[in-house]
Amino acid sequence: MIGDLGSSLRDVIKRVARANRIDKRTIDEIVKDIQRALLQADVNVKLVMQLSSRIRERSLEEKPVAGADPREHVIKIVYEELVKIIGEGADMPLGEQTILMVGLQGSGKTSTTAKLARFFQRKRLKPGVICADTYRPGAYEQLKQLCERIDVPFYGERDNSNPISIIKKGMKELERCEIKIVDTAGRHALERDLIEEMKDIHELIRPNQKLLVLDASIGQAASEQAKAFNDAIGVTGVIITKMDGTAKGGGALSAVSETNSPIAFIGMGEAVDDLERFDPDGFISRLLGMGDIKSLIERAEEIVSPADVDVKSMIRGRFTLKDMYKQLEAIDKFGPLKHIMQMLPFGAELSDDSCQVTKDKLARYRVMMDSMTNEELEDPKIVGSSRMKRIARGSGTSLEDVRELLKYHKIMQKTMKGLRGGRSPMQKLMKKFR
Ligand SMILES: Nc1nc2c(ncn2[C@@H]2O[C@H](COP(=O)(O)OP(=O)(O)O)[C@@H](O)[C@H]2O)c(=O)[nH]1
Ligand SMILES: [Mg+2]
């Protein structure tokens, strides 16, 4: 699992941070640990060797800038080299365009087509979806239902077995959609007719983007697939799905590096909102446990209207109960808090329980907060046990409930505080591991 890779890499970082001194022997050990972690995660051997020798060389040769801690210097090198192997993320222009989805059967094309439509929808664009999978029974129904659920225009023909004619009509039918996404058929394995079909479709629509969908669990087979599709139509971006699962993910990551096709998104679950823009810095930071503030902010700003939550003030650290409530409401709109918390530095350390904010809980919080004075809402610290009793009585809840609300606020406040301050993520990281 990619999480396993993360935890073994975090162990390496910990070792570096705790090392008394950085000498050749320490560096050799670190490099070996990194190799082991990557190989276990299915990362391609050649790539692992390239990467580790670069880390070794740089750690031995480059001198830290004056005054910098040699341990920090090595961590920085590890970080930079990891970011370098996964390359830059793919551009995702937010303008009129046609997108062709390709990949083997079961890789997650159809679900990702809907997720992608949803992504553009959230960006206030008008997507439309065409089903050109005439191969798999049920493909039409599956995509149609997904599109209905998110209210995105859909074109498909249940009984037509010619993808070219469907696409021709679909493109006309969806003329007014700014983003046209074409879902295609896959096969169980790379077969000539699949590749021919992709070429024909490609010729017909001349898509702006050709996104290859790869299942995180396919391991080393990823390279061959990536190469075949890239040779046939020129892949412009890769989407790695099922990164939430038990897959190691390293195979898919290596494929990307080998074909030089940038990763555009990663799929993090089965729900239509479980698609994340890929950003190499953020991805590696999260893997190494440094948190990903940028993607948190991007996501929060996109889904929540500015009137709902002032992300900037949140991060500055003024975080009252009222702020918390607004934020929870917002988060409720776009998925489990856990995803968001994992993007925060050290967020992954929060227990599942504290991340679970259900609609019921939100409603209970609201009632309790209605029984609180403005002063208490602005500064929950002043709520002692007698005030707690009063709030519980006034809201028809229990003392336990009130305590939970306050505790939750504390956790959130602390997390938010972690986001600000003058320390660099690197310094925070070092501090944490010492
Ligand atoms: N857990 C998880 N499941 C996914 C993800 N993406 C797709 N799936 C599941 O993978 C299965 C195959 O997906 P589908 O879109 O039909 O693949 P296609 O044959 O390439 O169109 C479905 O059960 C999806 O729900 C993901 O990111 N995470
Ligand atoms: Mg499909």
Short mmCIF file of C-alpha atoms and ligand atoms in Angstrom, two decimals:
data_model
loop_
_atom_site.label_atom_id
_atom_site.label_comp_id
_atom_site.label_asym_id
_atom_site.label_seq_id
_atom_site.Cartn_x
_atom_site.Cartn_y
_atom_site.Cartn_z
CA MET A 1 0.00 0.00 0.00
CA ILE A 2 1.11 3.50 -0.75
CA GLY A 3 0.57 4.17 2.94
CA ASP A 4 3.17 1.52 3.71
CA LEU A 5 5.63 3.23 1.43
CA GLY A 6 4.85 6.42 3.28
CA SER A 7 5.45 4.91 6.67
CA SER A 8 8.72 3.25 5.70
CA LEU A 9 9.95 6.47 4.12
CA ARG A 10 8.92 8.33 7.24
CA ASP A 11 11.02 5.89 9.23
CA VAL A 12 14.00 6.75 7.07
CA ILE A 13 13.43 10.44 7.64
CA LYS A 14 13.15 9.82 11.35
CA ARG A 15 16.47 8.05 11.33
CA VAL A 16 18.12 10.93 9.55
CA ALA A 17 16.61 13.43 11.94
CA ARG A 18 17.83 11.46 14.95
CA ALA A 19 21.28 10.68 13.65
CA ASN A 20 24.08 12.08 15.75
CA ARG A 21 26.15 12.76 12.74
CA ILE A 22 25.88 12.37 9.02
CA ASP A 23 28.84 10.46 7.63
CA LYS A 24 29.36 8.11 4.75
CA ARG A 25 28.15 5.11 6.72
CA THR A 26 24.94 6.80 7.78
CA ILE A 27 24.28 7.86 4.22
CA ASP A 28 24.85 4.33 2.94
CA GLU A 29 22.38 3.01 5.46
CA ILE A 30 19.80 5.62 4.60
CA VAL A 31 20.14 4.88 0.92
CA LYS A 32 19.69 1.18 1.55
CA ASP A 33 16.55 1.81 3.57
CA ILE A 34 15.13 3.99 0.85
CA GLN A 35 15.86 1.33 -1.74
CA ARG A 36 14.14 -1.30 0.33
CA ALA A 37 11.07 0.89 0.88
CA LEU A 38 10.71 1.69 -2.80
CA LEU A 39 11.28 -1.87 -4.02
CA GLN A 40 8.70 -3.15 -1.57
CA ALA A 41 6.24 -0.68 -3.00
CA ASP A 42 6.81 -2.10 -6.50
CA VAL A 43 8.80 0.80 -7.84
CA ASN A 44 10.80 -0.23 -10.87
CA VAL A 45 14.32 -1.45 -10.02
CA LYS A 46 16.09 0.71 -12.54
CA LEU A 47 14.37 3.75 -11.19
CA VAL A 48 15.19 2.83 -7.62
CA MET A 49 18.86 2.51 -8.50
CA GLN A 50 18.92 5.83 -10.33
CA LEU A 51 17.20 7.56 -7.50
CA SER A 52 19.27 6.11 -4.72
CA SER A 53 22.56 6.78 -6.40
CA ARG A 54 21.56 10.40 -6.91
CA ILE A 55 20.61 10.73 -3.27
CA ARG A 56 23.89 9.16 -2.25
CA GLU A 57 25.99 11.30 -4.51
CA ARG A 58 24.36 14.55 -3.57
CA SER A 59 24.41 13.77 0.15
CA LEU A 60 28.13 13.06 0.01
CA GLU A 61 29.15 15.83 -2.30
CA GLU A 62 26.91 18.78 -1.69
CA LYS A 63 27.70 20.87 1.30
CA PRO A 64 24.78 22.24 3.27
CA VAL A 65 24.41 26.00 2.97
CA ALA A 66 26.21 27.86 5.70
CA GLY A 67 24.58 27.39 9.06
CA ALA A 68 22.20 24.67 7.91
CA ASP A 69 21.92 21.41 9.76
CA PRO A 70 23.49 18.53 7.78
CA ARG A 71 20.53 16.33 8.69
CA GLU A 72 18.10 18.83 7.26
CA HIS A 73 20.26 18.96 4.21
CA VAL A 74 19.97 15.21 3.62
CA ILE A 75 16.21 15.21 4.19
CA LYS A 76 15.92 17.99 1.67
CA ILE A 77 17.86 15.96 -0.88
CA VAL A 78 15.69 12.88 -0.33
CA TYR A 79 12.60 15.01 -0.73
CA GLU A 80 13.82 16.75 -3.86
CA GLU A 81 14.90 13.56 -5.57
CA LEU A 82 11.61 11.84 -4.82
CA VAL A 83 9.74 14.78 -6.28
CA LYS A 84 12.00 14.70 -9.30
CA ILE A 85 11.30 11.07 -10.21
CA ILE A 86 7.59 11.53 -10.35
CA GLY A 87 8.07 14.55 -12.53
CA GLU A 88 5.81 17.53 -12.87
CA GLY A 89 2.08 17.17 -12.52
CA ALA A 90 0.05 17.43 -15.73
CA ASP A 91 -1.49 20.73 -16.61
CA MET A 92 -5.23 20.81 -16.46
CA PRO A 93 -6.40 23.87 -18.37
CA LEU A 94 -9.81 25.13 -17.36
CA GLY A 95 -11.03 26.02 -20.82
CA GLU A 96 -13.01 24.48 -23.63
CA GLN A 97 -11.59 21.10 -24.50
CA THR A 98 -12.16 17.49 -25.48
CA ILE A 99 -10.78 14.75 -23.28
CA LEU A 100 -10.32 11.13 -24.30
CA MET A 101 -10.18 8.52 -21.57
CA VAL A 102 -8.19 5.36 -22.30
CA GLY A 103 -7.07 2.33 -20.34
CA LEU A 104 -7.73 -1.35 -19.78
CA GLN A 105 -10.99 -2.71 -18.50
CA GLY A 106 -11.44 -2.36 -14.78
CA SER A 107 -8.79 0.34 -14.45
CA GLY A 108 -11.44 2.82 -13.39
CA LYS A 109 -12.08 4.72 -16.64
CA THR A 110 -15.81 5.02 -16.31
CA SER A 111 -15.86 6.05 -12.67
CA THR A 112 -13.03 8.47 -13.34
CA THR A 113 -14.92 9.95 -16.29
CA ALA A 114 -17.72 10.89 -13.92
CA LYS A 115 -15.27 12.12 -11.28
CA LEU A 116 -13.57 14.28 -13.86
CA ALA A 117 -16.89 15.73 -15.01
CA ARG A 118 -17.54 16.53 -11.37
CA PHE A 119 -14.11 18.17 -11.07
CA PHE A 120 -14.91 20.57 -13.91
CA GLN A 121 -18.38 21.14 -12.59
CA ARG A 122 -16.89 22.26 -9.29
CA LYS A 123 -14.75 24.69 -11.25
CA ARG A 124 -18.01 26.17 -12.57
CA LEU A 125 -17.53 24.77 -16.06
CA LYS A 126 -20.05 22.83 -18.12
CA PRO A 127 -18.90 19.27 -18.77
CA GLY A 128 -20.67 16.69 -20.92
CA VAL A 129 -19.93 12.99 -21.19
CA ILE A 130 -20.04 10.54 -24.10
CA CYS A 131 -20.08 6.79 -23.66
CA ALA A 132 -18.14 5.16 -26.49
CA ASP A 133 -17.77 1.83 -24.73
CA THR A 134 -19.69 -0.54 -26.94
CA TYR A 135 -17.73 -3.53 -25.75
CA ARG A 136 -18.72 -4.08 -22.18
CA PRO A 137 -22.35 -4.88 -21.49
CA GLY A 138 -23.78 -2.43 -19.01
CA ALA A 139 -21.24 0.28 -19.79
CA TYR A 140 -23.95 2.58 -21.07
CA GLU A 141 -26.13 2.20 -17.98
CA GLN A 142 -23.22 2.61 -15.60
CA LEU A 143 -22.08 5.92 -17.04
CA LYS A 144 -25.59 7.21 -17.60
CA GLN A 145 -26.45 6.66 -13.95
CA LEU A 146 -23.26 8.28 -12.73
CA CYS A 147 -23.93 11.33 -14.89
CA GLU A 148 -27.51 11.60 -13.74
CA ARG A 149 -26.37 11.56 -10.17
CA ILE A 150 -24.16 14.59 -10.68
CA ASP A 151 -26.46 16.21 -13.17
CA VAL A 152 -24.07 16.20 -16.11
CA PRO A 153 -25.33 15.89 -19.72
CA PHE A 154 -24.72 12.43 -21.12
CA TYR A 155 -24.78 10.97 -24.59
CA GLY A 156 -24.73 7.29 -25.43
CA GLU A 157 -26.58 4.70 -27.51
CA ARG A 158 -27.37 1.46 -25.83
CA ASP A 159 -27.78 -0.60 -28.99
CA ASN A 160 -25.23 0.93 -31.29
CA SER A 161 -22.01 -1.07 -31.52
CA ASN A 162 -20.06 1.49 -33.48
CA PRO A 163 -18.16 3.86 -31.20
CA ILE A 164 -17.23 6.18 -34.05
CA SER A 165 -20.81 6.90 -35.02
CA ILE A 166 -21.81 7.36 -31.38
CA ILE A 167 -19.03 9.86 -30.80
CA LYS A 168 -19.91 11.78 -33.97
CA LYS A 169 -23.47 12.24 -32.81
CA GLY A 170 -22.46 12.80 -29.23
CA MET A 171 -20.08 15.63 -30.08
CA LYS A 172 -22.91 17.38 -31.94
CA GLU A 173 -25.44 16.65 -29.23
CA LEU A 174 -23.15 18.06 -26.53
CA GLU A 175 -21.99 20.99 -28.60
CA ARG A 176 -22.81 23.44 -25.85
CA CYS A 177 -20.77 21.68 -23.22
CA GLU A 178 -17.40 23.35 -22.62
CA ILE A 179 -15.67 20.14 -21.64
CA LYS A 180 -16.44 16.98 -23.58
CA ILE A 181 -15.22 13.79 -21.97
CA VAL A 182 -15.24 10.58 -24.01
CA ASP A 183 -15.18 7.30 -22.10
CA THR A 184 -13.95 4.38 -24.18
CA ALA A 185 -13.97 0.61 -23.98
CA GLY A 186 -11.08 -1.30 -22.53
CA ARG A 187 -10.03 -4.91 -22.91
CA HIS A 188 -8.73 -7.39 -20.40
CA ALA A 189 -5.30 -7.17 -21.93
CA LEU A 190 -3.55 -5.06 -24.49
CA GLU A 191 -4.97 -6.24 -27.80
CA ARG A 192 -4.49 -4.99 -31.27
CA ASP A 193 -8.18 -4.19 -31.85
CA LEU A 194 -8.26 -2.02 -28.75
CA ILE A 195 -5.29 -0.01 -29.91
CA GLU A 196 -6.79 0.31 -33.41
CA GLU A 197 -10.05 1.53 -31.95
CA MET A 198 -8.23 4.15 -29.88
CA LYS A 199 -6.37 5.34 -32.95
CA ASP A 200 -9.60 5.67 -34.94
CA ILE A 201 -11.31 7.59 -32.19
CA HIS A 202 -8.26 9.75 -31.75
CA GLU A 203 -8.22 10.53 -35.46
CA LEU A 204 -11.90 11.49 -35.36
CA ILE A 205 -11.99 13.81 -32.37
CA ARG A 206 -8.42 15.05 -32.12
CA PRO A 207 -8.76 15.42 -28.35
CA ASN A 208 -6.88 18.12 -26.45
CA GLN A 209 -6.17 15.69 -23.66
CA LYS A 210 -5.60 11.98 -23.72
CA LEU A 211 -5.76 10.63 -20.23
CA LEU A 212 -4.54 7.15 -19.45
CA VAL A 213 -6.22 5.53 -16.48
CA LEU A 214 -3.98 3.14 -14.56
CA ASP A 215 -4.96 0.99 -11.63
CA ALA A 216 -2.51 1.47 -8.75
CA SER A 217 -2.42 -2.27 -8.19
CA ILE A 218 -1.10 -3.39 -11.58
CA GLY A 219 2.52 -3.29 -10.53
CA GLN A 220 5.15 -3.68 -13.20
CA ALA A 221 2.57 -4.25 -15.96
CA ALA A 222 1.92 -0.52 -15.80
CA SER A 223 4.96 0.28 -17.92
CA GLU A 224 3.89 -1.86 -20.84
CA GLN A 225 0.41 -0.41 -20.84
CA ALA A 226 1.62 3.12 -20.59
CA LYS A 227 4.02 2.56 -23.45
CA ALA A 228 1.42 0.93 -25.74
CA PHE A 229 -1.12 3.70 -25.29
CA ASN A 230 1.51 6.37 -25.51
CA ASP A 231 2.83 4.97 -28.81
CA ALA A 232 -0.67 4.75 -30.24
CA ILE A 233 -2.13 8.12 -29.36
CA GLY A 234 0.36 10.08 -27.25
CA VAL A 235 -0.79 10.20 -23.66
CA THR A 236 -0.95 13.73 -22.24
CA GLY A 237 -1.66 12.76 -18.65
CA VAL A 238 -2.07 9.79 -16.37
CA ILE A 239 -4.68 9.15 -13.73
CA ILE A 240 -3.75 6.57 -11.12
CA THR A 241 -6.84 5.09 -9.51
CA LYS A 242 -7.40 3.12 -6.33
CA MET A 243 -4.62 4.82 -4.43
CA ASP A 244 -6.89 4.47 -1.41
CA GLY A 245 -6.69 0.70 -1.58
CA THR A 246 -4.13 -1.85 -0.59
CA ALA A 247 -2.19 -1.46 -3.82
CA LYS A 248 1.44 -0.54 -3.61
CA GLY A 249 1.18 2.07 -6.33
CA GLY A 250 4.88 2.05 -7.08
CA GLY A 251 4.42 0.25 -10.40
CA ALA A 252 2.07 2.87 -11.70
CA LEU A 253 4.34 5.63 -10.45
CA SER A 254 7.30 4.09 -12.25
CA ALA A 255 5.36 3.77 -15.49
CA VAL A 256 4.73 7.45 -15.38
CA SER A 257 8.38 8.21 -14.98
CA GLU A 258 9.36 5.88 -17.80
CA THR A 259 6.99 7.22 -20.41
CA ASN A 260 7.40 10.76 -19.25
CA SER A 261 3.68 11.28 -19.04
CA PRO A 262 2.80 13.49 -16.13
CA ILE A 263 0.24 12.46 -13.54
CA ALA A 264 -2.88 14.56 -13.67
CA PHE A 265 -5.04 13.10 -10.90
CA ILE A 266 -5.16 10.32 -8.38
CA GLY A 267 -8.29 8.38 -7.51
CA MET A 268 -8.79 8.02 -3.78
CA GLY A 269 -12.06 6.12 -3.50
CA GLU A 270 -15.22 5.03 -5.20
CA ALA A 271 -17.26 8.17 -4.62
CA VAL A 272 -17.56 10.78 -7.30
CA ASP A 273 -15.64 13.36 -5.26
CA ASP A 274 -12.73 11.05 -4.56
CA LEU A 275 -10.46 12.45 -7.22
CA GLU A 276 -7.52 14.64 -6.36
CA ARG A 277 -5.41 16.85 -8.51
CA PHE A 278 -1.90 15.53 -8.47
CA ASP A 279 0.86 17.77 -7.31
CA PRO A 280 4.30 16.15 -6.93
CA ASP A 281 5.44 18.37 -4.07
CA GLY A 282 2.27 17.80 -2.17
CA PHE A 283 2.23 14.11 -2.85
CA ILE A 284 5.75 13.55 -1.59
CA SER A 285 5.22 15.87 1.37
CA ARG A 286 2.27 13.80 2.41
CA LEU A 287 4.12 10.59 1.86
CA LEU A 288 6.88 11.87 4.11
CA GLY A 289 4.38 13.16 6.65
CA MET A 290 4.92 16.82 6.08
CA GLY A 291 1.34 17.63 5.22
CA ASP A 292 0.06 19.31 2.15
CA ILE A 293 -1.14 22.74 2.87
CA LYS A 294 -1.42 23.84 -0.70
CA SER A 295 -3.86 21.19 -1.74
CA LEU A 296 -5.88 21.70 1.39
CA ILE A 297 -6.34 25.34 0.59
CA GLU A 298 -7.05 24.71 -3.05
CA ARG A 299 -9.71 22.21 -2.19
CA ALA A 300 -11.29 24.24 0.53
CA GLU A 301 -11.45 27.36 -1.59
CA GLU A 302 -12.89 25.53 -4.53
CA ILE A 303 -15.75 23.80 -2.83
CA VAL A 304 -16.64 26.24 -0.18
CA SER A 305 -17.92 29.59 -1.24
CA PRO A 306 -15.76 32.38 0.15
CA ALA A 307 -18.67 33.56 2.28
CA ASP A 308 -18.71 30.26 4.10
CA VAL A 309 -15.19 29.99 5.32
CA ASP A 310 -12.33 32.36 5.46
CA VAL A 311 -9.52 29.93 4.85
CA LYS A 312 -6.87 32.52 5.39
CA SER A 313 -8.11 33.58 8.80
CA MET A 314 -8.45 29.93 9.66
CA ILE A 315 -4.81 29.43 8.96
CA ARG A 316 -3.81 32.59 10.74
CA GLY A 317 -5.13 30.79 13.75
CA ARG A 318 -8.09 32.81 14.90
CA PHE A 319 -10.36 29.89 15.17
CA THR A 320 -13.49 30.32 17.21
CA LEU A 321 -16.27 27.83 17.72
CA LYS A 322 -18.26 29.70 15.11
CA ASP A 323 -15.43 29.27 12.64
CA MET A 324 -15.30 25.63 13.46
CA TYR A 325 -18.96 25.17 12.84
CA LYS A 326 -18.84 26.92 9.50
CA GLN A 327 -15.92 24.80 8.55
CA LEU A 328 -17.54 21.56 9.53
CA GLU A 329 -20.60 22.50 7.55
CA ALA A 330 -18.43 23.17 4.56
CA ILE A 331 -16.55 19.94 4.96
CA ASP A 332 -19.84 18.13 5.27
CA LYS A 333 -20.62 19.38 1.78
CA PHE A 334 -17.62 17.76 0.25
CA GLY A 335 -16.75 14.59 1.94
CA PRO A 336 -15.35 13.04 5.04
CA LEU A 337 -13.18 15.18 7.22
CA LYS A 338 -10.58 12.49 7.23
CA HIS A 339 -9.46 13.27 3.71
CA ILE A 340 -8.99 16.86 4.62
CA MET A 341 -7.26 16.11 7.86
CA GLN A 342 -4.80 13.87 6.11
CA MET A 343 -3.77 16.80 4.02
CA LEU A 344 -2.84 18.76 7.09
CA PRO A 345 0.59 18.41 8.62
CA PHE A 346 0.46 15.48 10.99
CA GLY A 347 -3.28 15.25 10.37
CA ALA A 348 -2.98 11.54 9.78
CA GLU A 349 -2.29 11.18 13.46
CA LEU A 350 -5.80 12.15 14.42
CA SER A 351 -7.85 9.16 15.37
CA ASP A 352 -10.55 8.06 12.99
CA ASP A 353 -13.06 8.93 15.60
CA SER A 354 -12.22 12.58 15.78
CA CYS A 355 -12.47 12.83 12.00
CA GLN A 356 -15.90 11.40 11.84
CA VAL A 357 -18.31 14.25 11.71
CA THR A 358 -21.70 13.02 10.77
CA LYS A 359 -24.75 15.05 9.98
CA ASP A 360 -26.17 14.04 13.36
CA LYS A 361 -23.18 15.39 15.15
CA LEU A 362 -23.31 18.61 13.22
CA ALA A 363 -26.92 19.05 14.23
CA ARG A 364 -26.05 18.38 17.88
CA TYR A 365 -23.19 20.86 17.76
CA ARG A 366 -25.55 23.44 16.36
CA VAL A 367 -28.05 22.97 19.19
CA MET A 368 -25.35 23.22 21.83
CA MET A 369 -23.89 26.29 20.24
CA ASP A 370 -27.29 27.91 20.25
CA SER A 371 -27.21 27.61 24.01
CA MET A 372 -23.89 29.36 24.29
CA THR A 373 -23.26 33.07 24.70
CA ASN A 374 -21.42 35.04 22.10
CA GLU A 375 -18.52 35.37 24.47
CA GLU A 376 -18.30 31.61 24.87
CA LEU A 377 -18.47 31.06 21.14
CA GLU A 378 -15.66 33.49 20.53
CA ASP A 379 -13.50 32.16 23.30
CA PRO A 380 -14.43 28.60 24.30
CA LYS A 381 -11.60 28.54 26.84
CA ILE A 382 -13.83 30.30 29.34
CA VAL A 383 -16.32 27.45 29.42
CA GLY A 384 -15.76 25.71 32.74
CA SER A 385 -17.78 22.97 34.32
CA SER A 386 -20.65 25.12 35.52
CA ARG A 387 -21.05 26.68 32.10
CA MET A 388 -20.89 23.22 30.59
CA LYS A 389 -23.75 22.10 32.78
CA ARG A 390 -25.79 25.13 31.78
CA ILE A 391 -25.16 24.49 28.10
CA ALA A 392 -26.07 20.82 28.38
CA ARG A 393 -29.28 21.65 30.19
CA GLY A 394 -30.18 24.44 27.81
CA SER A 395 -29.66 22.33 24.74
CA GLY A 396 -31.09 19.07 26.02
CA THR A 397 -27.77 17.31 25.54
CA SER A 398 -25.43 15.65 28.00
CA LEU A 399 -22.34 16.94 29.68
CA GLU A 400 -20.43 14.40 27.63
CA ASP A 401 -21.72 16.00 24.44
CA VAL A 402 -20.61 19.45 25.48
CA ARG A 403 -17.23 18.13 26.46
CA GLU A 404 -16.90 16.44 23.11
CA LEU A 405 -17.73 19.65 21.29
CA LEU A 406 -15.10 21.56 23.21
CA LYS A 407 -12.54 18.83 22.79
CA TYR A 408 -13.17 18.73 19.11
CA HIS A 409 -12.70 22.44 18.88
CA LYS A 410 -9.39 22.14 20.69
CA ILE A 411 -8.09 19.51 18.32
CA MET A 412 -9.10 21.55 15.32
CA GLN A 413 -7.63 24.70 16.76
CA LYS A 414 -4.36 22.98 17.40
CA THR A 415 -4.23 21.60 13.90
CA MET A 416 -4.95 25.01 12.46
CA LYS A 417 -2.20 26.49 14.56
CA GLY A 418 0.17 23.97 13.13
CA LEU A 419 -0.43 25.53 9.75
CA ARG A 420 0.90 28.91 10.59
CA GLY A 421 3.96 30.23 12.30
CA GLY A 422 7.28 31.16 10.86
CA ARG A 423 8.83 27.71 10.96
CA SER A 424 9.33 26.07 7.64
CA PRO A 425 7.71 22.68 7.06
CA MET A 426 11.20 21.25 7.23
CA GLN A 427 11.86 22.71 10.66
CA LYS A 428 8.54 21.47 11.92
CA LEU A 429 9.32 18.07 10.59
CA MET A 430 12.70 17.96 12.25
CA LYS A 431 11.21 19.03 15.52
CA LYS A 432 8.61 16.34 15.38
CA PHE A 433 11.11 13.57 14.88
CA ARG A 434 13.58 14.54 17.53
N1 LIG B 1 -11.44 2.18 -4.14
C1 LIG B 1 -11.47 2.69 -5.36
N2 LIG B 1 -12.17 2.10 -6.32
C2 LIG B 1 -12.18 2.62 -7.55
C3 LIG B 1 -11.44 3.80 -7.85
N3 LIG B 1 -11.64 4.09 -9.16
C4 LIG B 1 -12.46 3.12 -9.65
N4 LIG B 1 -12.80 2.22 -8.69
C5 LIG B 1 -13.62 1.01 -8.80
O1 LIG B 1 -13.05 0.14 -9.77
C6 LIG B 1 -14.05 -0.60 -10.43
C7 LIG B 1 -13.89 -0.51 -11.94
O2 LIG B 1 -14.14 0.81 -12.34
P1 LIG B 1 -14.71 1.23 -13.77
O3 LIG B 1 -14.79 2.71 -13.77
O4 LIG B 1 -15.95 0.49 -14.11
O5 LIG B 1 -13.52 0.76 -14.71
P2 LIG B 1 -13.43 0.72 -16.31
O6 LIG B 1 -13.69 -0.68 -16.70
O7 LIG B 1 -12.04 1.14 -16.63
O8 LIG B 1 -14.44 1.68 -16.84
C8 LIG B 1 -15.37 -0.02 -9.94
O9 LIG B 1 -15.89 -0.88 -8.96
C9 LIG B 1 -14.99 1.31 -9.34
O10 LIG B 1 -15.87 1.70 -8.32
C10 LIG B 1 -10.67 4.42 -6.80
O11 LIG B 1 -9.98 5.44 -6.96
N5 LIG B 1 -10.72 3.82 -5.58
MG MG B 2 -15.85 1.41 -18.29
#
